[in-house]
mmCIF file of N, CA, C and O in Angstrom:
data_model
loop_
_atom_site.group_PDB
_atom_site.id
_atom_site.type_symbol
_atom_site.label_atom_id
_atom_site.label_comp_id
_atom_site.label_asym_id
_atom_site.label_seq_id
_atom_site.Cartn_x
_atom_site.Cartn_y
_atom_site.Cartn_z
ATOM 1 N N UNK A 1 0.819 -1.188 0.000
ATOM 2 C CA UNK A 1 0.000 0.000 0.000
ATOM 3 C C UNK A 1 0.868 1.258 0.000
ATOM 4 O O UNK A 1 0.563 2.232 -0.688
ATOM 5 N N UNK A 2 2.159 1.222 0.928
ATOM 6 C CA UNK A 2 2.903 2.273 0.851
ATOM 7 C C UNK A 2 3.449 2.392 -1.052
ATOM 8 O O UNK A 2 3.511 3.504 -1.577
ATOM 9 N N UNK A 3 3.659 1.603 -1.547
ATOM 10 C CA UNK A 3 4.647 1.868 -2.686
ATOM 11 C C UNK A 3 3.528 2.539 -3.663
ATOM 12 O O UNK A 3 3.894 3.450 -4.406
ATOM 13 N N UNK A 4 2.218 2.120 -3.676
ATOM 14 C CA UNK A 4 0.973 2.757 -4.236
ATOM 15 C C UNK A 4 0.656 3.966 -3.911
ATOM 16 O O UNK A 4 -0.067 4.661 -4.624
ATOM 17 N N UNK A 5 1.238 4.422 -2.617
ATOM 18 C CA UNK A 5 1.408 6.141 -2.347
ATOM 19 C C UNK A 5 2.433 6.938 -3.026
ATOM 20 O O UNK A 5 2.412 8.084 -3.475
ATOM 21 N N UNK A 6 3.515 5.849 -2.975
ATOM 22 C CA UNK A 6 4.884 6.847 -3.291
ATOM 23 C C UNK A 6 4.752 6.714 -4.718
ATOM 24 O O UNK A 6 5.211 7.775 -5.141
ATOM 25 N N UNK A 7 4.324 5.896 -5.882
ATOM 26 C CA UNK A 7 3.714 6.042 -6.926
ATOM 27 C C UNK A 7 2.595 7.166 -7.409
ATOM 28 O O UNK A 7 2.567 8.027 -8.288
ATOM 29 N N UNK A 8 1.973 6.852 -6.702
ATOM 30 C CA UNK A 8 0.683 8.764 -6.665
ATOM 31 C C UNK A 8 1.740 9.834 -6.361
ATOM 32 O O UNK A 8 2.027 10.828 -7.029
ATOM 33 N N UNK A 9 2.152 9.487 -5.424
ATOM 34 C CA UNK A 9 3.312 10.804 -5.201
ATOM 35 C C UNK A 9 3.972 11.316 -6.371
ATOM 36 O O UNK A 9 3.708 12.396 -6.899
ATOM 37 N N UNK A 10 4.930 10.409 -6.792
ATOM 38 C CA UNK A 10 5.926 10.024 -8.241
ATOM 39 C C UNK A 10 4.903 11.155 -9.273
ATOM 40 O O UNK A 10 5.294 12.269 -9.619
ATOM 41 N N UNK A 11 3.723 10.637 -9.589
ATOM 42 C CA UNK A 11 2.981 11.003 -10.532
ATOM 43 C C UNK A 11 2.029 12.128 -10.078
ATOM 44 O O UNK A 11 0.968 12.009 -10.689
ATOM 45 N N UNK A 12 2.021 12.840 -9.504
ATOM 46 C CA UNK A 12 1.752 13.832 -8.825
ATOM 47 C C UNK A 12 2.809 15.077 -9.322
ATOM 48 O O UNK A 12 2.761 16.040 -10.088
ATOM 49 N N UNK A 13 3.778 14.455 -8.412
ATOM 50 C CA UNK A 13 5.255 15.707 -8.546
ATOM 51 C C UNK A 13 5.302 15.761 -10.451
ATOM 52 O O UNK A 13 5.176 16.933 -10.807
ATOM 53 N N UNK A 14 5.451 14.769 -11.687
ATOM 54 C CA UNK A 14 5.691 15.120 -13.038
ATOM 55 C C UNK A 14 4.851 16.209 -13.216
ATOM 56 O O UNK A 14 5.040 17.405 -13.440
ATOM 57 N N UNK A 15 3.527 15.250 -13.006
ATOM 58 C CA UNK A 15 2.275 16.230 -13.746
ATOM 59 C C UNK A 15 2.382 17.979 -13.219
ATOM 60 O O UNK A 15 2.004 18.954 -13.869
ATOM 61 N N UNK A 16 3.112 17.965 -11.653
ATOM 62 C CA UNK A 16 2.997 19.451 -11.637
ATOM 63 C C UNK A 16 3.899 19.868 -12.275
ATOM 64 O O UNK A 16 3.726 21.027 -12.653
ATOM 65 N N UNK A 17 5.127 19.255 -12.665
ATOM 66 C CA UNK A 17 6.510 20.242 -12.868
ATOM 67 C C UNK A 17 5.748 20.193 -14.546
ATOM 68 O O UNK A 17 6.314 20.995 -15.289
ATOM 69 N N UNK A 18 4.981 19.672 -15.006
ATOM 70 C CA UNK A 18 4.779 19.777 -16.756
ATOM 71 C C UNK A 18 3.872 21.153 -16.615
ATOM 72 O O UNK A 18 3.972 22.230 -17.203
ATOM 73 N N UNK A 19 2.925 20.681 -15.581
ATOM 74 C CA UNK A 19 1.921 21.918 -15.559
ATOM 75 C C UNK A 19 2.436 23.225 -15.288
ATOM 76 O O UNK A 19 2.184 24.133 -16.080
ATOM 77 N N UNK A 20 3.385 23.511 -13.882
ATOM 78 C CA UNK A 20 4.046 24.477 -13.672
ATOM 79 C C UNK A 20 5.034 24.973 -15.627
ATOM 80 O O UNK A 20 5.432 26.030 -16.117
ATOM 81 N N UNK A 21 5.022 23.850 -15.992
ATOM 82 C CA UNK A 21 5.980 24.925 -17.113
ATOM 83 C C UNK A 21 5.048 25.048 -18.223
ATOM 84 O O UNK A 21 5.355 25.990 -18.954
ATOM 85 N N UNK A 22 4.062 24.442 -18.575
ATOM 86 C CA UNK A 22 2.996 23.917 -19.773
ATOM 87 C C UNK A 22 2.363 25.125 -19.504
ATOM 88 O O UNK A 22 2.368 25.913 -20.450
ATOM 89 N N UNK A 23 1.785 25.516 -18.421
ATOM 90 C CA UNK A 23 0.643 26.585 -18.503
ATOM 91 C C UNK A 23 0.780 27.623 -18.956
ATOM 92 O O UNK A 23 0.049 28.131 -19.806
ATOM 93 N N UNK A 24 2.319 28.388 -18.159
ATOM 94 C CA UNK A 24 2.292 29.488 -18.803
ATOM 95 C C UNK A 24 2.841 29.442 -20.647
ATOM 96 O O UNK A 24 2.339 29.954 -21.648
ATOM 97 N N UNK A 25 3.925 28.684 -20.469
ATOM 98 C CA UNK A 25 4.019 28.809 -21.915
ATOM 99 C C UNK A 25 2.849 28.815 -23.078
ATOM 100 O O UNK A 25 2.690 29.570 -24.037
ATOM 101 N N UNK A 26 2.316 28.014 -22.754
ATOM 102 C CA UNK A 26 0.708 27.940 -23.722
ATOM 103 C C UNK A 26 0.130 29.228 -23.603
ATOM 104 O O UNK A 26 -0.154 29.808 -24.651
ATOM 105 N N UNK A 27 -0.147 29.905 -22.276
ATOM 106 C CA UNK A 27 -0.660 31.641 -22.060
ATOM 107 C C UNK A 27 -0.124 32.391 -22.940
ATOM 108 O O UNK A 27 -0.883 33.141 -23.553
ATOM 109 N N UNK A 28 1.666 32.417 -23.339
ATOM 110 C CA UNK A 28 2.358 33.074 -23.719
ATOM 111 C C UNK A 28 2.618 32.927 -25.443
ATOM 112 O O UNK A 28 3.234 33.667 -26.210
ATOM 113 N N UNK A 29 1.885 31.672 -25.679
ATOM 114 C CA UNK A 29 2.586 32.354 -27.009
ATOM 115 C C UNK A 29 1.118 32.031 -27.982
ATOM 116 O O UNK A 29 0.236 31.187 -27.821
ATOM 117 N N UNK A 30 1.242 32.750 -28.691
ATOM 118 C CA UNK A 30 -0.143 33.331 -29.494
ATOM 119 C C UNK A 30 -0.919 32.159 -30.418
ATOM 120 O O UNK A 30 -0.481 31.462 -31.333
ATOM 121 N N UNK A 31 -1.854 32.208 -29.985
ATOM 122 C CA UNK A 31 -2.768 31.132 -30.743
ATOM 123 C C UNK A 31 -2.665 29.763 -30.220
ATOM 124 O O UNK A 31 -3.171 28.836 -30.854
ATOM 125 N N UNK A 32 -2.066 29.572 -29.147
ATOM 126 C CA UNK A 32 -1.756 28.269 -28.720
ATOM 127 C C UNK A 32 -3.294 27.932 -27.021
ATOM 128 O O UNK A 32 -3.852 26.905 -26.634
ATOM 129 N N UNK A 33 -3.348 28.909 -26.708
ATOM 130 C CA UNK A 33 -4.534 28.658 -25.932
ATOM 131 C C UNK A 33 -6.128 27.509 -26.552
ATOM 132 O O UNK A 33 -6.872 26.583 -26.232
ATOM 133 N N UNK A 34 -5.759 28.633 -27.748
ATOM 134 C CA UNK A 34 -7.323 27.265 -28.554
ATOM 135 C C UNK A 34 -6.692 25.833 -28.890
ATOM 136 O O UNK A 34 -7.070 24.717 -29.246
ATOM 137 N N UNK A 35 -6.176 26.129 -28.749
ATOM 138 C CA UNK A 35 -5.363 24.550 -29.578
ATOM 139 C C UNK A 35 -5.267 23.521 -28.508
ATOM 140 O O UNK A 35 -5.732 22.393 -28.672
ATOM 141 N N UNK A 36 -4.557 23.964 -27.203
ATOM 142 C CA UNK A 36 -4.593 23.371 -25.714
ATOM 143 C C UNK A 36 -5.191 23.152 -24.561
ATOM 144 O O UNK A 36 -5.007 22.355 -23.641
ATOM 145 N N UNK A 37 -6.255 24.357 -24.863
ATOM 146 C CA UNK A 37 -7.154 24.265 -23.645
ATOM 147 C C UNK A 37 -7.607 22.914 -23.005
ATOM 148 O O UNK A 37 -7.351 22.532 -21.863
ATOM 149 N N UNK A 38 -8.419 22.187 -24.082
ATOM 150 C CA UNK A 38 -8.910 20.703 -23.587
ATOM 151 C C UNK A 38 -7.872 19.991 -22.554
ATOM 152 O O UNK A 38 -7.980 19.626 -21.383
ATOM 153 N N UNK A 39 -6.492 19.947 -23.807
ATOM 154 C CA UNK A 39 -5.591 19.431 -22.870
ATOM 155 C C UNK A 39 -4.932 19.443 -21.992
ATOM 156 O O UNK A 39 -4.089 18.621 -21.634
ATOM 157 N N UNK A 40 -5.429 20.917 -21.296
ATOM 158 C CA UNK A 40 -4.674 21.826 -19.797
ATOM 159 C C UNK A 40 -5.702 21.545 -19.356
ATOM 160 O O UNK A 40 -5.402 20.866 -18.375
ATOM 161 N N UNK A 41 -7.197 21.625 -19.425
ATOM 162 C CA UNK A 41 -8.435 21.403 -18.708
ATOM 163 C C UNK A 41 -8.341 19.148 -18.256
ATOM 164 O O UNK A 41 -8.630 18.454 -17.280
ATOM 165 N N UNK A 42 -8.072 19.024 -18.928
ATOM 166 C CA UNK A 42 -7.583 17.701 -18.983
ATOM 167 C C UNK A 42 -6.567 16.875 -17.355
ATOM 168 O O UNK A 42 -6.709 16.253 -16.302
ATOM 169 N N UNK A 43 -5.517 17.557 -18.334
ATOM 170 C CA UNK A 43 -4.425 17.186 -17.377
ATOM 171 C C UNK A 43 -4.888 18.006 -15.776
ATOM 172 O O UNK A 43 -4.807 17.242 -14.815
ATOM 173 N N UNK A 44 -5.217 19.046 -15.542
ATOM 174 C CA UNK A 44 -5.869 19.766 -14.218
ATOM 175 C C UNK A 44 -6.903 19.029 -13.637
ATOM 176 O O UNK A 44 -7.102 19.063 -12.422
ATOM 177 N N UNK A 45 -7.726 18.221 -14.579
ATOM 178 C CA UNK A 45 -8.825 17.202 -13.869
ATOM 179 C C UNK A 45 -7.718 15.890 -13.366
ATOM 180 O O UNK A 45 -7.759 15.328 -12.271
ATOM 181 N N UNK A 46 -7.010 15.675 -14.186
ATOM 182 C CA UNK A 46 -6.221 14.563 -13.818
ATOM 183 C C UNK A 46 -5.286 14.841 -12.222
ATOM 184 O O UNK A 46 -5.109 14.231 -11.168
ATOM 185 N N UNK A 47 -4.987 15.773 -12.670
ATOM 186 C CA UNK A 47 -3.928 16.507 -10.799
ATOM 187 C C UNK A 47 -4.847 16.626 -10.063
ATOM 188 O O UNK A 47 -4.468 16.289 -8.941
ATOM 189 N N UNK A 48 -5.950 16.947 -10.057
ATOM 190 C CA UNK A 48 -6.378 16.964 -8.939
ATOM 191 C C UNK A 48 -7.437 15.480 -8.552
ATOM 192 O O UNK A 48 -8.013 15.289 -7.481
ATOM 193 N N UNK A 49 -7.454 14.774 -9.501
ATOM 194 C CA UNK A 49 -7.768 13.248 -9.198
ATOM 195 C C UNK A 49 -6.679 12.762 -8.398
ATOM 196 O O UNK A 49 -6.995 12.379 -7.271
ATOM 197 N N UNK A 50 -5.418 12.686 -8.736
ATOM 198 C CA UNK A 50 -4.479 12.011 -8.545
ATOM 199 C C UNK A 50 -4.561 12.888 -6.732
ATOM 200 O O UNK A 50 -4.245 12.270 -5.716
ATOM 201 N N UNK A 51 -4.885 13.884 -6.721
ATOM 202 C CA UNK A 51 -4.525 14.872 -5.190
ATOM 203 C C UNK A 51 -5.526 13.393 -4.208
ATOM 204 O O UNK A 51 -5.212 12.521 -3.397
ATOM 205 N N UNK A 52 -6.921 13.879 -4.972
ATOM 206 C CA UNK A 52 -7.822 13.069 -3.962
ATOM 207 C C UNK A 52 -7.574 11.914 -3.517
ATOM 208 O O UNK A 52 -7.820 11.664 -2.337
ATOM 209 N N UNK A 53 -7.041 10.974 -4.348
ATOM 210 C CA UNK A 53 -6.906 9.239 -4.584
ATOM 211 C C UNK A 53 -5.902 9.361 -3.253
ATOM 212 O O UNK A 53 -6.074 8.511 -2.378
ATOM 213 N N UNK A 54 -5.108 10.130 -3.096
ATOM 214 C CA UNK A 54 -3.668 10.063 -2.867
ATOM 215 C C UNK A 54 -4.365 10.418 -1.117
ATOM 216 O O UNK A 54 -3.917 9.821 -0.138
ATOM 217 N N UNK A 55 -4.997 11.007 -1.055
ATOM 218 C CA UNK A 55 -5.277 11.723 0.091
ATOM 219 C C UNK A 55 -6.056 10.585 0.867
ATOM 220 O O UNK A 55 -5.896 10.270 2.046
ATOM 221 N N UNK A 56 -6.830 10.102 0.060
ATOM 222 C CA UNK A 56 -8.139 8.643 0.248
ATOM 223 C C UNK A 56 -7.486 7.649 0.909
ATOM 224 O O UNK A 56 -7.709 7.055 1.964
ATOM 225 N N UNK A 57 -6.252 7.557 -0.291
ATOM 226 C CA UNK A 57 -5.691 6.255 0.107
ATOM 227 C C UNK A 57 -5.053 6.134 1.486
ATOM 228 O O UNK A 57 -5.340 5.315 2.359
ATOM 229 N N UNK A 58 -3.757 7.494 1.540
ATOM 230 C CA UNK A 58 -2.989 7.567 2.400
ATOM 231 C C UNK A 58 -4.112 8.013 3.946
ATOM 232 O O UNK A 58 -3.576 8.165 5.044
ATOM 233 N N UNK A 59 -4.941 8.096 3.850
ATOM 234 C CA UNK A 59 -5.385 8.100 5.126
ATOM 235 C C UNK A 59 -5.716 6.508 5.842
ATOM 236 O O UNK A 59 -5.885 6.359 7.052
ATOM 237 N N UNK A 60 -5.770 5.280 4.736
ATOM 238 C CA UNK A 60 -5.590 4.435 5.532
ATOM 239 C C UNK A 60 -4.479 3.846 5.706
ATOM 240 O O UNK A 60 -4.498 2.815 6.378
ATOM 241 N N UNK A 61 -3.295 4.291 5.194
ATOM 242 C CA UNK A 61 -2.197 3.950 6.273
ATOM 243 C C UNK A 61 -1.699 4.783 7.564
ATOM 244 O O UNK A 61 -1.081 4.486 8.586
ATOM 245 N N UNK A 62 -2.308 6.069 6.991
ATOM 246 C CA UNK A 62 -1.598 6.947 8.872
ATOM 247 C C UNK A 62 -2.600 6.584 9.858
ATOM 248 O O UNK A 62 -2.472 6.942 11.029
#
């Protein structure tokens, strides 16, 4: 059960460091918002799935 946390964890920490750099760049350069949105609206449903699961789970090991 622990290695199934530190896995959510694992995949937690990518998805933010893509998001932390994905978002703004997509803001920043022109015409790229229509093109990405789905897939920033996407991946943001996915981080914060991965938040809950992670939170669910790890409360039955502490």
């Amino acid at each position: 059960m622990t290695i199934i946390v530190q896995l959510l964890i694992l995949a937690l920490v990518i998805l933010s460091i893509i998001l932390v750099v994905g978002i703004p760049v997509t803001l920043a350069s022109p015409g790229q918002w229509e093109k990405s949105k789905n897939l920033i609206y996407t991946s943001i449903g996915i981080w914060v799935g991965i938040v809950i699961v992670t939170g669910i789970i790890n409360s039955f090991i502490a």
